[in-house]
Amino acid sequence: MIEREPRAAPPGALRRAAPALLGYLAVRALGLLALMGWSGARGTSAYTLLTARWDALWYSRVAGNGYGYEVWLPNGDVHSDLAFFPLLPWLERGLAAVTPLSYADAGLVVALLSSLVAAWGIFAVADHVYERRAGGCAVLVWALLPVGIVQSMAYSESLFTALAAWSLYAVLTGRWVSAGLLALLAGLTRPVGLALVAAIWAAALTSFLHEPSSSQGAPSPARAPSPSGTSFGVPRSAAISPSARPSSHALSRAPHSGASRTRRALGMLFAPLGAAGYVLWVGFHTGLGPLGYLDVQAGWRNGFDGGWAFARFIAGKLTSFPAVLAGLALIVGVVLLLWLYVTCVRQRQPLALLVYAGVVTALALCASSYFGSKPRLLLPAFPLLFPLALALARLRTRPAALVVGAVAVASAAYGAFWLNGSGPP
C-alpha cells in the first residue's frame, strides 16, 4: 500500500476553517441564549446547569481533592469518583492554579475551548475526505444535534471529541506518532478511548498488510488504495456530487520507507497507553487487580451486556400509553443510527473512521448504563454525521441556510428544555 507523506498543516488551515467555526459558534451561542432564557423563566441558574450538576460536580471534586470520594446508596451501589478518567480534572486543576478561576469555571472554559477545537478537527477530517463545503456542513450538523448543549458543559465529551478528531486526521494524513499520542490523551479522558485505539490499530495493520514488498516495487498512484490504512480508495460518495469530491491534496502519495513503518509502529504503541495506564492504576489503587476498573463501573451499574438491558428498557416502554411513544422514538433513533453507519460504509469512508464510529456506537448502545445518557455518549461519533453533511452540502445556499436556521432554533429549545429537566446524568 502507498501512504500519504506526513506533512505540515497547509498554510491558512485555520482561515480555511474559519467560516465553519463561525457557524459553529453562532449555533452554540443560540443554544446558550435559549438555555439562559429558559432557566431565567424557571428560576434556575444556567451557569449551575453547565458547571455544577451531574458529572461536572464529580470532575471538579477530583480536580480539587484528588481521587477517593465515594457515595454509598441504600441499594448497596457504590458511586466512586474513580469511574471518571483524569485528563479533564488535571486540566481544571492546572487552569485554576494559574488563573482566578474556580475548578468549575475552569471546567467550563476547557469544555468551551475544546468544543471549538473539536469543531475544527471535524472540519479538517471532512474537508480532507471530501472538500471544504462538506467540512463546514459536518461542523454545523454536529453543532445542531439535539443534545449539542453538552458540548458547552463542563463535561469531557468536547475534550474527547477534539482529541479524537485530530487523532483521526493525523491517521488520514500519515502522522502516526501524532495520532498515537493524541489517542493516548483521549484514553485518559473517557473509556471510549478504546474506539480510537481500535481505529489506529485497524488502519495501521491494514497499511502493513497492503504494503508492497521491496521485490514488487511501489504500485502506481492511480491504483493505490487510499491512505489511513484502508483499501477502500477514494470515497464512493465523491461520485455523488461535486460537493463530495476529495480535494487535490487528498490524492498525493509517497512511497513507504523504514522510517514510515517505524512511525506506524510507534503510533500503535502509544495509542493504548493512556486508557491502559489509568485502568491498571485503578486496579492497583483499589487492590482489585488489573481489571478493578470494571468493578468500579459496576458500582455505577455500568457494564457491557450487548444491548440486552437497553432492549428490555425499550420493550418496557411499549406496554403502555403514552410511554409507547417514547419507545417508538427510541426504536426510530436506533434504526437511524444503524442506517447512518451503513450509509457511511456504502460511501466508503476511510477504515479508521468506520472502525472508530462503529466502536463508539456499539459501546453506547450495548452498555447497561443509564439509558438517558446514551445520546450524549454518541456525541463523539461524528463520522456518522458525514452522510447528513453531504446531503446538506448539496443544497443551494438559501435552502441550506433555512434548514440550518430552523434546526438550530429547534435544537436550542430542546437543549434548554432537556437541561432544565432530566438532562444528562
Short mmCIF file of C-alpha atoms in Angstrom, two decimals:
data_model
loop_
_atom_site.label_atom_id
_atom_site.label_comp_id
_atom_site.label_asym_id
_atom_site.label_seq_id
_atom_site.Cartn_x
_atom_site.Cartn_y
_atom_site.Cartn_z
CA MET A 1 0.00 0.00 0.00
CA ILE A 2 1.07 3.58 -0.67
CA GLU A 3 0.53 6.02 2.15
CA ARG A 4 0.45 9.76 2.20
CA GLU A 5 3.61 11.52 3.19
CA PRO A 6 3.38 13.23 6.58
CA ARG A 7 3.29 16.96 6.07
CA ALA A 8 2.63 20.12 7.96
CA ALA A 9 -0.82 21.61 8.02
CA PRO A 10 -1.44 23.59 4.83
CA PRO A 11 -0.92 27.34 5.06
CA GLY A 12 -4.10 29.11 6.05
CA ALA A 13 -5.65 25.98 7.58
CA LEU A 14 -7.40 27.99 10.29
CA ARG A 15 -8.51 30.59 7.76
CA ARG A 16 -9.94 27.80 5.61
CA ALA A 17 -11.94 26.52 8.57
CA ALA A 18 -12.97 29.98 9.83
CA PRO A 19 -16.46 30.13 8.20
CA ALA A 20 -17.32 26.72 9.63
CA LEU A 21 -16.10 27.72 13.08
CA LEU A 22 -18.06 30.97 12.97
CA GLY A 23 -21.17 28.99 12.06
CA TYR A 24 -20.47 26.62 14.93
CA LEU A 25 -20.11 29.50 17.39
CA ALA A 26 -23.36 31.03 16.17
CA VAL A 27 -25.30 27.78 16.68
CA ARG A 28 -23.84 27.17 20.11
CA ALA A 29 -24.38 30.80 21.15
CA LEU A 30 -28.05 30.43 20.22
CA GLY A 31 -28.22 27.31 22.37
CA LEU A 32 -26.69 29.10 25.35
CA LEU A 33 -29.03 32.08 24.94
CA ALA A 34 -32.01 29.73 24.85
CA LEU A 35 -30.74 27.99 27.97
CA MET A 36 -30.34 31.29 29.82
CA GLY A 37 -33.82 32.43 28.80
CA TRP A 38 -35.48 29.15 29.73
CA SER A 39 -33.59 28.92 33.02
CA GLY A 40 -34.46 32.52 33.88
CA ALA A 41 -38.12 31.83 33.30
CA ARG A 42 -37.96 28.80 35.59
CA GLY A 43 -35.88 30.50 38.26
CA THR A 44 -32.92 28.19 37.75
CA SER A 45 -29.28 29.04 37.03
CA ALA A 46 -27.94 28.28 33.56
CA TYR A 47 -24.42 28.58 34.96
CA THR A 48 -25.13 25.92 37.58
CA LEU A 49 -26.62 23.61 34.95
CA LEU A 50 -23.46 23.95 32.86
CA THR A 51 -20.84 23.68 35.60
CA ALA A 52 -22.14 22.20 38.84
CA ARG A 53 -24.52 19.33 38.20
CA TRP A 54 -24.16 15.62 37.39
CA ASP A 55 -20.71 14.61 36.11
CA ALA A 56 -19.39 18.18 36.24
CA LEU A 57 -19.53 18.01 40.05
CA TRP A 58 -17.52 14.80 40.09
CA TYR A 59 -14.85 16.21 37.78
CA SER A 60 -14.42 19.41 39.82
CA ARG A 61 -14.28 17.40 43.04
CA VAL A 62 -11.46 15.24 41.62
CA ALA A 63 -9.69 18.40 40.46
CA GLY A 64 -9.83 19.89 43.94
CA ASN A 65 -9.35 16.86 46.19
CA GLY A 66 -7.95 14.06 44.08
CA TYR A 67 -9.47 10.60 43.94
CA GLY A 68 -11.05 8.80 46.87
CA TYR A 69 -14.62 10.11 47.16
CA GLU A 70 -17.46 7.58 47.24
CA VAL A 71 -21.22 7.69 47.66
CA TRP A 72 -22.90 4.64 49.19
CA LEU A 73 -26.51 4.25 48.08
CA PRO A 74 -29.28 2.49 50.06
CA ASN A 75 -29.45 -0.32 47.48
CA GLY A 76 -25.79 -1.17 48.02
CA ASP A 77 -24.39 0.55 44.92
CA VAL A 78 -21.16 2.44 45.40
CA HIS A 79 -20.52 5.50 43.23
CA SER A 80 -16.77 6.10 43.19
CA ASP A 81 -15.00 9.02 41.54
CA LEU A 82 -12.50 6.50 40.14
CA ALA A 83 -15.03 5.95 37.35
CA PHE A 84 -14.02 9.36 35.92
CA PHE A 85 -10.87 9.48 33.84
CA PRO A 86 -8.29 12.08 34.89
CA LEU A 87 -7.41 14.36 31.98
CA LEU A 88 -10.28 16.84 32.41
CA PRO A 89 -9.70 17.19 36.20
CA TRP A 90 -5.99 17.65 35.54
CA LEU A 91 -6.73 20.46 33.12
CA GLU A 92 -9.20 22.02 35.54
CA ARG A 93 -6.64 21.94 38.32
CA GLY A 94 -3.90 23.35 36.11
CA LEU A 95 -6.05 26.19 34.80
CA ALA A 96 -7.32 27.06 38.27
CA ALA A 97 -3.75 27.14 39.55
CA VAL A 98 -2.67 29.86 37.10
CA THR A 99 -5.91 31.89 36.97
CA PRO A 100 -8.51 33.17 39.47
CA LEU A 101 -11.00 30.62 38.11
CA SER A 102 -12.65 28.04 40.34
CA TYR A 103 -12.45 24.39 39.30
CA ALA A 104 -16.00 24.60 37.96
CA ASP A 105 -15.16 27.74 35.97
CA ALA A 106 -12.01 26.08 34.65
CA GLY A 107 -14.03 23.05 33.55
CA LEU A 108 -16.40 25.27 31.61
CA VAL A 109 -13.51 27.10 29.93
CA VAL A 110 -11.84 23.82 28.99
CA ALA A 111 -15.12 22.50 27.57
CA LEU A 112 -15.84 25.62 25.53
CA LEU A 113 -12.33 25.78 24.08
CA SER A 114 -12.32 22.04 23.46
CA SER A 115 -15.63 22.22 21.61
CA LEU A 116 -14.15 24.78 19.23
CA VAL A 117 -11.04 22.64 18.70
CA ALA A 118 -13.31 19.63 18.17
CA ALA A 119 -15.31 21.54 15.55
CA TRP A 120 -12.06 22.44 13.78
CA GLY A 121 -10.96 18.81 13.89
CA ILE A 122 -14.27 17.60 12.47
CA PHE A 123 -13.92 20.16 9.69
CA ALA A 124 -10.36 19.03 8.99
CA VAL A 125 -11.39 15.37 8.69
CA ALA A 126 -14.41 16.03 6.46
CA ASP A 127 -12.52 18.57 4.37
CA HIS A 128 -9.73 16.04 3.85
CA VAL A 129 -12.02 13.16 2.92
CA TYR A 130 -14.47 15.24 0.88
CA GLU A 131 -14.00 19.00 0.47
CA ARG A 132 -14.44 22.34 2.20
CA ARG A 133 -18.22 22.74 1.90
CA ALA A 134 -18.81 19.24 3.25
CA GLY A 135 -16.43 20.02 6.11
CA GLY A 136 -18.37 23.13 7.03
CA CYS A 137 -21.66 21.26 6.89
CA ALA A 138 -20.24 18.48 9.09
CA VAL A 139 -19.39 21.04 11.76
CA LEU A 140 -22.86 22.54 11.57
CA VAL A 141 -24.58 19.17 11.82
CA TRP A 142 -22.51 18.32 14.90
CA ALA A 143 -23.45 21.66 16.47
CA LEU A 144 -27.13 21.14 15.62
CA LEU A 145 -27.52 17.83 17.44
CA PRO A 146 -30.43 17.89 19.89
CA VAL A 147 -28.01 17.19 22.76
CA GLY A 148 -25.46 19.66 21.42
CA ILE A 149 -25.75 21.69 24.62
CA VAL A 150 -23.47 19.07 26.23
CA GLN A 151 -20.67 20.48 24.06
CA SER A 152 -20.88 23.62 26.21
CA MET A 153 -20.98 21.87 29.59
CA ALA A 154 -18.09 21.12 31.96
CA TYR A 155 -18.16 17.53 30.73
CA SER A 156 -15.47 15.53 28.94
CA GLU A 157 -17.30 14.92 25.64
CA SER A 158 -15.92 18.02 23.90
CA LEU A 159 -12.37 17.39 25.10
CA PHE A 160 -12.52 13.77 23.97
CA THR A 161 -14.02 14.65 20.58
CA ALA A 162 -11.30 17.25 19.98
CA LEU A 163 -8.55 14.71 20.69
CA ALA A 164 -10.31 12.00 18.67
CA ALA A 165 -10.95 14.19 15.63
CA TRP A 166 -7.36 15.39 15.40
CA SER A 167 -6.02 11.90 16.06
CA LEU A 168 -8.10 10.55 13.17
CA TYR A 169 -6.96 13.45 11.00
CA ALA A 170 -3.38 12.50 11.85
CA VAL A 171 -4.10 8.93 10.74
CA LEU A 172 -5.61 10.13 7.47
CA THR A 173 -2.55 12.25 6.75
CA GLY A 174 0.04 9.69 7.80
CA ARG A 175 1.14 11.31 11.05
CA TRP A 176 1.13 8.07 13.01
CA VAL A 177 3.10 9.22 16.04
CA SER A 178 0.86 12.26 16.49
CA ALA A 179 -2.19 10.03 16.09
CA GLY A 180 -0.91 7.70 18.79
CA LEU A 181 -0.06 10.48 21.23
CA LEU A 182 -3.45 12.13 20.77
CA ALA A 183 -5.11 8.75 21.27
CA LEU A 184 -3.10 8.33 24.46
CA LEU A 185 -4.55 11.60 25.76
CA ALA A 186 -8.04 10.61 24.62
CA GLY A 187 -7.61 7.38 26.56
CA LEU A 188 -7.01 9.47 29.67
CA THR A 189 -10.27 11.32 29.02
CA ARG A 190 -13.00 8.71 28.56
CA PRO A 191 -13.24 4.89 28.48
CA VAL A 192 -14.42 5.14 24.87
CA GLY A 193 -10.83 5.99 24.02
CA LEU A 194 -10.69 2.29 23.16
CA ALA A 195 -12.54 3.18 19.95
CA LEU A 196 -9.65 5.39 18.88
CA VAL A 197 -7.13 2.67 19.70
CA ALA A 198 -9.11 0.22 17.57
CA ALA A 199 -9.24 2.70 14.69
CA ILE A 200 -5.49 3.36 14.74
CA TRP A 201 -4.62 -0.30 15.03
CA ALA A 202 -7.02 -1.28 12.22
CA ALA A 203 -5.64 1.42 9.93
CA ALA A 204 -2.02 0.67 10.72
CA LEU A 205 -2.36 -3.12 10.42
CA THR A 206 -4.22 -2.80 7.15
CA SER A 207 -1.50 -0.46 5.93
CA PHE A 208 1.17 -3.01 6.87
CA LEU A 209 -0.73 -5.83 5.15
CA HIS A 210 -1.16 -3.85 1.92
CA GLU A 211 2.40 -2.61 1.88
CA PRO A 212 4.19 -3.83 -1.25
CA SER A 213 7.31 -5.91 -0.81
CA SER A 214 10.60 -4.50 -1.99
CA SER A 215 10.65 -7.04 -4.82
CA GLN A 216 7.28 -5.92 -6.09
CA GLY A 217 8.03 -2.24 -6.01
CA ALA A 218 5.54 0.50 -5.34
CA PRO A 219 2.21 0.41 -7.16
CA SER A 220 1.27 3.29 -9.33
CA PRO A 221 -0.61 6.14 -7.64
CA ALA A 222 -3.62 5.51 -9.86
CA ARG A 223 -4.09 2.04 -8.37
CA ALA A 224 -3.02 2.77 -4.84
CA PRO A 225 -5.53 2.32 -2.07
CA SER A 226 -6.42 5.29 0.00
CA PRO A 227 -4.32 6.38 2.97
CA SER A 228 -5.26 5.81 6.60
CA GLY A 229 -4.80 2.09 6.35
CA THR A 230 -7.88 1.34 4.27
CA SER A 231 -8.16 -0.36 0.92
CA PHE A 232 -11.34 1.50 0.12
CA GLY A 233 -9.72 4.11 -2.09
CA VAL A 234 -11.40 7.43 -2.84
CA PRO A 235 -14.75 7.67 -1.03
CA ARG A 236 -17.56 6.48 -3.27
CA SER A 237 -19.57 9.48 -2.19
CA ALA A 238 -17.12 11.58 -4.19
CA ALA A 239 -19.06 10.46 -7.26
CA ILE A 240 -22.40 11.51 -5.80
CA SER A 241 -21.97 15.21 -6.30
CA PRO A 242 -19.26 17.82 -6.81
CA SER A 243 -19.56 18.74 -3.13
CA ALA A 244 -18.24 15.30 -2.19
CA ARG A 245 -15.10 15.24 -4.32
CA PRO A 246 -11.84 14.92 -2.40
CA SER A 247 -9.62 17.95 -2.65
CA SER A 248 -6.49 17.64 -4.74
CA HIS A 249 -4.16 17.24 -1.76
CA ALA A 250 -6.10 14.14 -0.71
CA LEU A 251 -4.68 12.23 -3.67
CA SER A 252 -1.00 12.79 -3.01
CA ARG A 253 1.12 9.69 -2.39
CA ALA A 254 4.61 8.89 -1.20
CA PRO A 255 6.49 5.57 -1.16
CA HIS A 256 6.93 3.59 2.03
CA SER A 257 10.17 3.70 3.97
CA GLY A 258 11.61 2.12 7.06
CA ALA A 259 11.03 5.38 8.92
CA SER A 260 7.36 5.32 7.90
CA ARG A 261 6.93 1.78 9.22
CA THR A 262 8.60 2.79 12.46
CA ARG A 263 6.23 5.75 12.85
CA ARG A 264 3.24 3.49 12.35
CA ALA A 265 4.54 1.05 14.95
CA LEU A 266 5.13 3.88 17.42
CA GLY A 267 1.63 5.20 16.85
CA MET A 268 0.21 1.76 17.60
CA LEU A 269 2.36 1.53 20.71
CA PHE A 270 1.40 4.94 22.10
CA ALA A 271 -2.34 4.75 21.38
CA PRO A 272 -3.47 2.40 24.19
CA LEU A 273 -1.11 3.66 26.89
CA GLY A 274 -3.47 6.31 28.32
CA ALA A 275 -6.51 4.12 28.86
CA ALA A 276 -4.46 1.08 29.86
CA GLY A 277 -2.37 3.12 32.27
CA TYR A 278 -5.38 4.55 34.10
CA VAL A 279 -7.23 1.22 34.24
CA LEU A 280 -4.15 -0.52 35.67
CA TRP A 281 -3.64 2.31 38.17
CA VAL A 282 -7.24 1.96 39.39
CA GLY A 283 -6.74 -1.77 39.82
CA PHE A 284 -3.56 -1.19 41.81
CA HIS A 285 -5.06 1.67 43.83
CA THR A 286 -8.14 -0.33 44.82
CA GLY A 287 -6.38 -3.65 45.21
CA LEU A 288 -8.93 -5.22 42.89
CA GLY A 289 -6.43 -6.37 40.29
CA PRO A 290 -5.76 -5.32 36.67
CA LEU A 291 -9.47 -5.18 35.80
CA GLY A 292 -10.56 -3.48 39.00
CA TYR A 293 -11.90 -0.57 36.96
CA LEU A 294 -14.73 -2.84 35.82
CA ASP A 295 -15.73 -3.32 39.45
CA VAL A 296 -15.74 0.44 39.91
CA GLN A 297 -18.04 0.79 36.90
CA ALA A 298 -20.25 -1.99 38.22
CA GLY A 299 -20.84 0.14 41.30
CA TRP A 300 -22.48 2.63 38.95
CA ARG A 301 -24.37 -0.23 37.27
CA ASN A 302 -22.32 0.33 34.14
CA GLY A 303 -21.29 -2.66 32.07
CA PHE A 304 -21.42 -4.19 28.60
CA ASP A 305 -24.24 -6.66 28.01
CA GLY A 306 -24.55 -6.49 24.23
CA GLY A 307 -27.56 -4.20 24.42
CA TRP A 308 -29.80 -6.61 26.32
CA ALA A 309 -30.67 -4.13 29.09
CA PHE A 310 -31.35 -1.39 26.55
CA ALA A 311 -33.61 -3.70 24.55
CA ARG A 312 -35.57 -4.59 27.68
CA PHE A 313 -35.85 -0.90 28.54
CA ILE A 314 -37.33 -0.15 25.10
CA ALA A 315 -39.66 -3.15 25.31
CA GLY A 316 -40.92 -1.92 28.66
CA LYS A 317 -41.88 1.38 27.06
CA LEU A 318 -44.10 -0.40 24.54
CA THR A 319 -46.53 -1.77 27.11
CA SER A 320 -48.44 1.39 27.99
CA PHE A 321 -49.52 4.77 26.68
CA PRO A 322 -48.04 7.37 26.38
CA ALA A 323 -44.74 5.58 27.18
CA VAL A 324 -45.15 3.71 23.90
CA LEU A 325 -44.41 6.95 22.06
CA ALA A 326 -41.02 7.18 23.77
CA GLY A 327 -40.35 3.53 22.97
CA LEU A 328 -41.15 4.03 19.30
CA ALA A 329 -38.94 7.13 19.23
CA LEU A 330 -36.07 5.08 20.68
CA ILE A 331 -36.56 2.41 18.03
CA VAL A 332 -36.55 5.04 15.30
CA GLY A 333 -33.40 6.54 16.78
CA VAL A 334 -31.56 3.20 16.82
CA VAL A 335 -32.66 2.44 13.25
CA LEU A 336 -31.45 5.88 12.16
CA LEU A 337 -28.06 5.27 13.75
CA LEU A 338 -27.72 1.91 12.01
CA TRP A 339 -28.81 3.45 8.70
CA LEU A 340 -26.24 6.21 9.06
CA TYR A 341 -23.50 3.69 9.74
CA VAL A 342 -24.49 1.54 6.76
CA THR A 343 -24.50 4.69 4.63
CA CYS A 344 -21.01 5.54 5.85
CA VAL A 345 -19.87 2.07 4.78
CA ARG A 346 -21.57 2.36 1.39
CA GLN A 347 -19.98 5.77 0.86
CA ARG A 348 -16.65 4.12 1.64
CA GLN A 349 -15.39 6.28 4.41
CA PRO A 350 -11.78 5.55 5.34
CA LEU A 351 -11.39 2.48 7.50
CA ALA A 352 -10.19 4.43 10.54
CA LEU A 353 -13.42 6.47 10.59
CA LEU A 354 -15.61 3.40 10.18
CA VAL A 355 -13.92 1.48 12.98
CA TYR A 356 -13.94 4.48 15.30
CA ALA A 357 -17.61 5.35 14.72
CA GLY A 358 -18.63 1.71 14.89
CA VAL A 359 -16.96 1.08 18.25
CA VAL A 360 -18.28 4.33 19.77
CA THR A 361 -21.79 3.43 18.65
CA ALA A 362 -21.54 -0.16 19.88
CA LEU A 363 -20.24 0.91 23.30
CA ALA A 364 -23.02 3.48 23.65
CA LEU A 365 -25.88 1.22 22.59
CA CYS A 366 -24.69 -2.01 24.17
CA ALA A 367 -23.76 -0.64 27.59
CA SER A 368 -26.07 -1.31 30.53
CA SER A 369 -25.63 2.22 31.84
CA TYR A 370 -28.27 4.86 32.46
CA PHE A 371 -30.27 4.96 29.25
CA GLY A 372 -30.85 8.71 29.28
CA SER A 373 -27.12 9.25 28.85
CA LYS A 374 -26.86 7.35 25.57
CA PRO A 375 -27.47 10.37 23.28
CA ARG A 376 -24.56 12.28 24.81
CA LEU A 377 -22.37 9.16 24.72
CA LEU A 378 -22.84 9.21 20.94
CA LEU A 379 -21.62 12.81 20.58
CA PRO A 380 -18.02 11.77 19.74
CA ALA A 381 -19.23 9.53 16.87
CA PHE A 382 -19.04 12.44 14.42
CA PRO A 383 -18.24 10.36 11.28
CA LEU A 384 -21.84 9.11 11.45
CA LEU A 385 -22.91 12.65 10.58
CA PHE A 386 -20.99 12.85 7.31
CA PRO A 387 -23.86 11.46 5.16
CA LEU A 388 -26.11 14.19 6.57
CA ALA A 389 -23.38 16.76 5.96
CA LEU A 390 -23.05 15.68 2.33
CA ALA A 391 -26.81 15.94 1.87
CA LEU A 392 -26.75 19.45 3.35
CA ALA A 393 -23.77 20.38 1.17
CA ARG A 394 -25.74 19.51 -1.97
CA LEU A 395 -28.41 22.11 -1.19
CA ARG A 396 -28.17 25.60 -2.56
CA THR A 397 -27.11 28.28 -0.12
CA ARG A 398 -30.57 29.69 0.60
CA PRO A 399 -32.35 26.37 1.27
CA ALA A 400 -29.36 25.19 3.30
CA ALA A 401 -29.48 28.35 5.42
CA LEU A 402 -33.20 27.91 6.03
CA VAL A 403 -32.70 24.28 7.10
CA VAL A 404 -29.82 25.16 9.42
CA GLY A 405 -31.74 28.09 10.93
CA ALA A 406 -34.87 26.06 11.61
CA VAL A 407 -32.98 23.13 13.10
CA ALA A 408 -30.81 25.50 15.18
CA VAL A 409 -33.89 27.03 16.80
CA ALA A 410 -35.41 23.61 17.49
CA SER A 411 -32.14 22.26 18.86
CA ALA A 412 -31.63 25.30 21.11
CA ALA A 413 -35.14 25.00 22.51
CA TYR A 414 -34.79 21.27 23.11
CA GLY A 415 -31.39 21.69 24.77
CA ALA A 416 -32.77 24.32 27.15
CA PHE A 417 -35.81 22.15 27.95
CA TRP A 418 -33.71 19.00 28.39
CA LEU A 419 -31.09 20.57 30.66
CA ASN A 420 -33.81 22.08 32.84
CA GLY A 421 -35.49 18.69 33.01
CA SER A 422 -33.95 15.24 33.14
CA GLY A 423 -30.77 16.44 31.48
CA PRO A 424 -27.57 14.41 31.04
CA PRO A 425 -26.65 12.40 34.14
#
